[in-house]
PDB file of C-alpha atoms in Angstrom:
ATOM      1  CA  MET M  29     -22.011  13.865 -36.683  1.00  0.00           C
ATOM      2  CA  LYS M  30     -21.323  18.032 -37.164  1.00  0.00           C
ATOM      3  CA  ARG M  31     -20.448  18.322 -33.586  1.00  0.00           C
ATOM      4  CA  ILE M  32     -18.162  14.949 -33.449  1.00  0.00           C
ATOM      5  CA  THR M  33     -16.407  16.328 -36.360  1.00  0.00           C
ATOM      6  CA  ALA M  34     -16.299  19.604 -34.959  1.00  0.00           C
ATOM      7  CA  VAL M  35     -15.062  18.865 -31.286  1.00  0.00           C
ATOM      8  CA  PHE M  36     -12.618  16.485 -33.601  1.00  0.00           C
ATOM      9  CA  LEU M  37     -10.811  19.561 -35.420  1.00  0.00           C
ATOM     10  CA  THR M  38     -10.168  21.414 -32.599  1.00  0.00           C
ATOM     11  CA  LEU M  39      -8.800  19.234 -30.319  1.00  0.00           C
ATOM     12  CA  LEU M  40      -6.375  18.788 -33.657  1.00  0.00           C
ATOM     13  CA  LEU M  41      -6.098  22.085 -34.122  1.00  0.00           C
ATOM     14  CA  LEU M  42      -5.119  22.631 -30.557  1.00  0.00           C
ATOM     15  CA  SER M  43      -2.644  19.661 -30.343  1.00  0.00           C
ATOM     16  CA  GLY M  44      -0.290  21.377 -32.939  1.00  0.00           C
ATOM     17  CA  CYS M  45      -0.517  24.701 -31.451  1.00  0.00           C
ATOM     18  CA  THR M  46       2.115  23.983 -29.318  1.00  0.00           C
ATOM     19  CA  GLY M  47       3.445  27.493 -29.452  1.00  0.00           C
ATOM     20  CA  LYS M  48      -0.464  28.489 -27.970  1.00  0.00           C
ATOM     21  CA  ARG M  49       0.210  26.267 -25.069  1.00  0.00           C
ATOM     22  CA  ASP M  50       0.790  29.188 -22.577  1.00  0.00           C
ATOM     23  CA  GLU M  51      -2.322  30.754 -23.346  1.00  0.00           C
ATOM     24  CA  LEU M  52      -4.998  27.979 -23.567  1.00  0.00           C
ATOM     25  CA  ASP M  53      -3.324  27.145 -20.440  1.00  0.00           C
ATOM     26  CA  ARG M  54      -4.244  30.485 -18.687  1.00  0.00           C
ATOM     27  CA  ALA M  55      -7.839  30.366 -20.389  1.00  0.00           C
ATOM     28  CA  MET M  56      -8.395  26.421 -18.874  1.00  0.00           C
ATOM     29  CA  LYS M  57      -6.968  27.790 -15.647  1.00  0.00           C
ATOM     30  CA  LEU M  58      -9.762  30.853 -15.320  1.00  0.00           C
ATOM     31  CA  ARG M  59     -12.114  28.466 -16.112  1.00  0.00           C
ATOM     32  CA  ALA M  60     -10.935  25.856 -13.722  1.00  0.00           C
ATOM     33  CA  SER M  61     -11.046  28.678 -10.816  1.00  0.00           C
ATOM     34  CA  LEU M  62     -14.717  29.689 -12.280  1.00  0.00           C
ATOM     35  CA  LEU M  63     -15.926  25.602 -12.028  1.00  0.00           C
ATOM     36  CA  GLY M  64     -14.423  25.414  -8.090  1.00  0.00           C
ATOM     37  CA  CYS M  65     -15.597  28.518  -6.902  1.00  0.00           C
ATOM     38  CA  LEU M  66     -18.931  28.975  -4.963  1.00  0.00           C
ATOM     39  CA  GLY M  67     -19.241  32.177  -7.137  1.00  0.00           C
ATOM     40  CA  CYS M  68     -17.848  35.786  -7.962  1.00  0.00           C
ATOM     41  CA  SER M  69     -19.147  39.143  -7.924  1.00  0.00           C
ATOM     42  CA  PHE M  70     -18.121  41.477 -10.834  1.00  0.00           C
ATOM     43  CA  ASP M  71     -19.226  45.100 -12.248  1.00  0.00           C
ATOM     44  CA  VAL M  72     -20.219  45.282 -15.925  1.00  0.00           C
ATOM     45  CA  THR M  73     -21.000  48.136 -18.164  1.00  0.00           C
ATOM     46  CA  VAL M  74     -22.900  46.867 -20.586  1.00  0.00           C
ATOM     47  CA  THR M  75     -23.314  48.348 -24.820  1.00  0.00           C
ATOM     48  CA  ALA M  76     -25.735  47.141 -26.659  1.00  0.00           C
ATOM     49  CA  ASP M  77     -25.688  47.778 -30.659  1.00  0.00           C
ATOM     50  CA  TYR M  78     -29.020  47.750 -32.512  1.00  0.00           C
ATOM     51  CA  GLY M  79     -27.348  49.083 -35.973  1.00  0.00           C
ATOM     52  CA  ASP M  80     -30.087  52.193 -35.630  1.00  0.00           C
ATOM     53  CA  GLU M  81     -29.460  52.829 -31.874  1.00  0.00           C
ATOM     54  CA  ILE M  82     -27.308  51.755 -29.105  1.00  0.00           C
ATOM     55  CA  HIS M  83     -28.161  51.542 -25.480  1.00  0.00           C
ATOM     56  CA  GLU M  84     -25.583  51.494 -22.192  1.00  0.00           C
ATOM     57  CA  PHE M  85     -26.308  50.699 -18.643  1.00  0.00           C
ATOM     58  CA  ALA M  86     -24.234  48.970 -15.681  1.00  0.00           C
ATOM     59  CA  MET M  87     -25.109  46.686 -13.403  1.00  0.00           C
ATOM     60  CA  ASN M  88     -23.534  45.014 -10.162  1.00  0.00           C
ATOM     61  CA  CYS M  89     -23.622  41.016 -10.700  1.00  0.00           C
ATOM     62  CA  GLU M  90     -23.260  38.062  -8.465  1.00  0.00           C
ATOM     63  CA  ALA M  91     -23.049  34.712 -10.283  1.00  0.00           C
ATOM     64  CA  ASP M  92     -23.123  31.072  -8.365  1.00  0.00           C
ATOM     65  CA  GLY M  93     -20.855  28.037  -9.574  1.00  0.00           C
ATOM     66  CA  ARG M  94     -22.896  27.028 -11.562  1.00  0.00           C
ATOM     67  CA  GLY M  95     -23.652  30.798 -13.784  1.00  0.00           C
ATOM     68  CA  ASN M  96     -26.399  31.915 -12.917  1.00  0.00           C
ATOM     69  CA  VAL M  97     -26.211  35.761 -12.202  1.00  0.00           C
ATOM     70  CA  SER M  98     -28.469  38.197 -10.368  1.00  0.00           C
ATOM     71  CA  PHE M  99     -28.071  41.918 -11.029  1.00  0.00           C
ATOM     72  CA  THR M 100     -29.145  45.223  -9.881  1.00  0.00           C
ATOM     73  CA  VAL M 101     -28.780  48.051 -12.816  1.00  0.00           C
ATOM     74  CA  THR M 102     -26.801  50.893 -11.352  1.00  0.00           C
ATOM     75  CA  GLN M 103     -26.600  53.233 -14.277  1.00  0.00           C
ATOM     76  CA  PRO M 104     -28.500  54.971 -15.854  1.00  0.00           C
ATOM     77  CA  GLU M 105     -30.252  56.750 -12.714  1.00  0.00           C
ATOM     78  CA  SER M 106     -33.926  56.544 -14.158  1.00  0.00           C
ATOM     79  CA  ILE M 107     -33.847  52.737 -14.235  1.00  0.00           C
ATOM     80  CA  ALA M 108     -31.173  52.566 -11.268  1.00  0.00           C
ATOM     81  CA  GLY M 109     -32.353  49.800  -8.592  1.00  0.00           C
ATOM     82  CA  ILE M 110     -34.037  47.159 -10.927  1.00  0.00           C
ATOM     83  CA  THR M 111     -32.738  43.960 -10.147  1.00  0.00           C
ATOM     84  CA  GLY M 112     -32.641  40.600 -11.874  1.00  0.00           C
ATOM     85  CA  GLU M 113     -31.877  36.873 -12.134  1.00  0.00           C
ATOM     86  CA  ILE M 114     -30.919  34.602 -15.046  1.00  0.00           C
ATOM     87  CA  SER M 115     -30.169  31.041 -15.165  1.00  0.00           C
ATOM     88  CA  SER M 116     -30.337  28.471 -17.983  1.00  0.00           C
ATOM     89  CA  GLY M 117     -33.488  28.895 -19.514  1.00  0.00           C
ATOM     90  CA  GLU M 118     -35.122  31.613 -17.387  1.00  0.00           C
ATOM     91  CA  GLY M 119     -35.335  35.150 -16.255  1.00  0.00           C
ATOM     92  CA  LYS M 120     -36.681  37.349 -13.646  1.00  0.00           C
ATOM     93  CA  LEU M 121     -36.882  40.942 -13.231  1.00  0.00           C
ATOM     94  CA  THR M 122     -38.414  42.725 -10.427  1.00  0.00           C
ATOM     95  CA  PHE M 123     -38.655  46.523 -10.118  1.00  0.00           C
ATOM     96  CA  ASP M 124     -41.315  49.181  -8.896  1.00  0.00           C
ATOM     97  CA  ASP M 125     -42.446  51.893 -11.022  1.00  0.00           C
ATOM     98  CA  THR M 126     -39.978  51.320 -13.599  1.00  0.00           C
ATOM     99  CA  VAL M 127     -40.020  48.738 -16.851  1.00  0.00           C
ATOM    100  CA  LEU M 128     -36.578  47.598 -18.095  1.00  0.00           C
ATOM    101  CA  GLN M 129     -37.169  46.864 -21.309  1.00  0.00           C
ATOM    102  CA  PHE M 130     -34.557  46.234 -24.429  1.00  0.00           C
ATOM    103  CA  PRO M 131     -35.863  45.101 -28.103  1.00  0.00           C
ATOM    104  CA  LEU M 132     -34.447  41.190 -28.272  1.00  0.00           C
ATOM    105  CA  LEU M 133     -31.068  40.738 -30.437  1.00  0.00           C
ATOM    106  CA  ALA M 134     -29.533  37.572 -32.456  1.00  0.00           C
ATOM    107  CA  ASP M 135     -32.912  36.634 -34.065  1.00  0.00           C
ATOM    108  CA  ASP M 136     -34.808  37.055 -30.500  1.00  0.00           C
ATOM    109  CA  GLN M 137     -32.363  35.042 -29.225  1.00  0.00           C
ATOM    110  CA  VAL M 138     -30.581  37.733 -26.413  1.00  0.00           C
ATOM    111  CA  THR M 139     -31.631  40.423 -24.421  1.00  0.00           C
ATOM    112  CA  PRO M 140     -29.011  43.316 -23.388  1.00  0.00           C
ATOM    113  CA  VAL M 141     -29.899  42.297 -19.877  1.00  0.00           C
ATOM    114  CA  SER M 142     -28.362  38.704 -20.305  1.00  0.00           C
ATOM    115  CA  GLY M 143     -24.835  39.679 -21.611  1.00  0.00           C
ATOM    116  CA  PRO M 144     -23.178  38.849 -18.012  1.00  0.00           C
ATOM    117  CA  TRP M 145     -24.919  35.702 -17.840  1.00  0.00           C
ATOM    118  CA  ILE M 146     -24.074  34.275 -21.343  1.00  0.00           C
ATOM    119  CA  LEU M 147     -19.966  35.647 -20.406  1.00  0.00           C
ATOM    120  CA  MET M 148     -20.330  33.649 -17.262  1.00  0.00           C
ATOM    121  CA  LYS M 149     -22.296  30.863 -19.386  1.00  0.00           C
ATOM    122  CA  THR M 150     -19.587  30.716 -22.061  1.00  0.00           C
ATOM    123  CA  LEU M 151     -16.290  31.010 -19.807  1.00  0.00           C
ATOM    124  CA  LEU M 152     -17.825  28.475 -18.230  1.00  0.00           C
ATOM    125  CA  GLY M 153     -18.896  25.462 -20.607  1.00  0.00           C
ATOM    126  CA  GLY M 154     -18.229  27.254 -24.307  1.00  0.00           C
ATOM    127  CA  TYR M 155     -15.731  25.695 -27.067  1.00  0.00           C
ATOM    128  CA  LEU M 156     -12.519  27.562 -26.908  1.00  0.00           C
ATOM    129  CA  THR M 157     -11.577  28.100 -30.476  1.00  0.00           C
ATOM    130  CA  ALA M 158      -8.646  30.270 -30.318  1.00  0.00           C
ATOM    131  CA  ALA M 159      -6.321  31.958 -27.979  1.00  0.00           C
ATOM    132  CA  ASN M 160      -3.567  34.250 -28.389  1.00  0.00           C
ATOM    133  CA  GLN M 161      -2.014  37.738 -26.168  1.00  0.00           C
ATOM    134  CA  GLU M 162      -2.220  41.247 -27.397  1.00  0.00           C
ATOM    135  CA  ASP M 163      -0.569  43.690 -25.917  1.00  0.00           C
ATOM    136  CA  ASP M 164      -1.062  43.083 -22.347  1.00  0.00           C
ATOM    137  CA  LEU M 165      -4.201  41.308 -22.900  1.00  0.00           C
ATOM    138  CA  LEU M 166      -4.939  37.605 -23.328  1.00  0.00           C
ATOM    139  CA  HIS M 167      -7.467  37.824 -26.217  1.00  0.00           C
ATOM    140  CA  LEU M 168     -10.090  34.528 -25.958  1.00  0.00           C
ATOM    141  CA  THR M 169     -12.846  33.102 -28.831  1.00  0.00           C
ATOM    142  CA  ILE M 170     -15.083  31.408 -27.343  1.00  0.00           C
ATOM    143  CA  ASP M 171     -18.296  29.699 -29.239  1.00  0.00           C
ATOM    144  CA  ASP M 172     -21.066  28.715 -26.794  1.00  0.00           C
ATOM    145  CA  SER M 173     -22.325  25.809 -29.377  1.00  0.00           C
ATOM    146  CA  TYR M 174     -21.579  24.476 -32.602  1.00  0.00           C
ATOM    147  CA  GLU M 175     -25.018  24.806 -33.964  1.00  0.00           C
ATOM    148  CA  ASP M 176     -25.645  27.381 -36.688  1.00  0.00           C
ATOM    149  CA  ASP M 177     -27.129  30.286 -34.977  1.00  0.00           C
ATOM    150  CA  ALA M 178     -23.982  30.140 -32.169  1.00  0.00           C
ATOM    151  CA  LEU M 179     -23.314  32.897 -30.278  1.00  0.00           C
ATOM    152  CA  GLN M 180     -19.621  33.735 -30.561  1.00  0.00           C
ATOM    153  CA  MET M 181     -17.825  35.391 -27.524  1.00  0.00           C
ATOM    154  CA  GLU M 182     -14.478  37.823 -27.519  1.00  0.00           C
ATOM    155  CA  ILE M 183     -13.177  37.921 -24.000  1.00  0.00           C
ATOM    156  CA  TRP M 184     -10.015  39.948 -22.835  1.00  0.00           C
ATOM    157  CA  LEU M 185      -7.921  38.918 -19.717  1.00  0.00           C
ATOM    158  CA  ASN M 186      -5.558  41.161 -18.015  1.00  0.00           C
ATOM    159  CA  GLY M 187      -2.424  40.267 -16.523  1.00  0.00           C
ATOM    160  CA  GLU M 188      -3.974  38.442 -13.271  1.00  0.00           C
ATOM    161  CA  ASP M 189      -6.274  36.302 -16.263  1.00  0.00           C
ATOM    162  CA  MET M 190      -9.621  38.139 -15.048  1.00  0.00           C
ATOM    163  CA  PRO M 191     -11.865  38.758 -17.857  1.00  0.00           C
ATOM    164  CA  VAL M 192     -12.053  42.741 -18.690  1.00  0.00           C
ATOM    165  CA  CYS M 193     -13.840  43.357 -21.505  1.00  0.00           C
ATOM    166  CA  GLY M 194     -16.163  40.994 -23.430  1.00  0.00           C
ATOM    167  CA  GLU M 195     -18.406  41.293 -26.818  1.00  0.00           C
ATOM    168  CA  ILE M 196     -21.093  38.989 -28.045  1.00  0.00           C
ATOM    169  CA  LEU M 197     -21.164  38.433 -31.789  1.00  0.00           C
ATOM    170  CA  TYR M 198     -24.055  36.999 -33.882  1.00  0.00           C
ATOM    171  CA  ASP M 199     -23.696  36.243 -37.111  1.00  0.00           C
ATOM    172  CA  GLY M 200     -20.476  38.283 -37.350  1.00  0.00           C
ATOM    173  CA  ARG M 201     -21.814  41.144 -35.943  1.00  0.00           C
ATOM    174  CA  ARG M 202     -20.810  42.355 -32.616  1.00  0.00           C
ATOM    175  CA  ILE M 203     -24.114  43.108 -30.809  1.00  0.00           C
ATOM    176  CA  VAL M 204     -23.107  43.611 -27.056  1.00  0.00           C
ATOM    177  CA  THR M 205     -19.636  45.033 -25.431  1.00  0.00           C
ATOM    178  CA  MET M 206     -19.287  44.557 -22.149  1.00  0.00           C
ATOM    179  CA  THR M 207     -16.681  46.212 -19.814  1.00  0.00           C
ATOM    180  CA  VAL M 208     -16.317  43.865 -16.561  1.00  0.00           C
ATOM    181  CA  GLU M 209     -14.424  45.644 -13.490  1.00  0.00           C
ATOM    182  CA  ASN M 210     -13.829  44.283  -9.791  1.00  0.00           C
ATOM    183  CA  LEU M 211     -14.383  40.780 -10.406  1.00  0.00           C
ATOM    184  CA  GLN M 212     -13.986  38.851  -7.266  1.00  0.00           C
ATOM    185  CA  ILE M 213     -13.993  35.194  -6.952  1.00  0.00           C
ATOM    186  CA  ARG M 214     -15.431  33.212  -3.762  1.00  0.00           C
TER     187      ARG M 214
END
């Protein structure tokens, strides 16, 4: 019942926002492009905020049309070359002599390495709750579910409607920030 009420309220809200129609259309056009594609590739810098410490690393990512993501860590040099795959409910890391371990976030739901997968999963099927123009960027707010422990994504699109920045929030606190570059849809 809670989900039906939330969907109804979202539809009601969106139907009354004719001034925001262009922003919503742009967001839905990106979703349609991603849903209809064979995949995409992008570079991402991930910053995980644990409150008392911050971890930063960079990856090259490949996503298929269903949102499954494979990645190769490129920075810092001490963990460069580690590869992995993340899909719904599964994850795999491969490495030689280096172990990639980050503490979990969001009550043990999120690892920083899963940030690009969460970004893709949310773009493909999250619940768009807001879209507004901020200077040259389109700012989207998308929830991954209507559950009490939902993750929220704040995503900024450039003038070509491609993601350039994303933030994962949990319980109102930013836990992961991603800078996205070179996104190519195939």
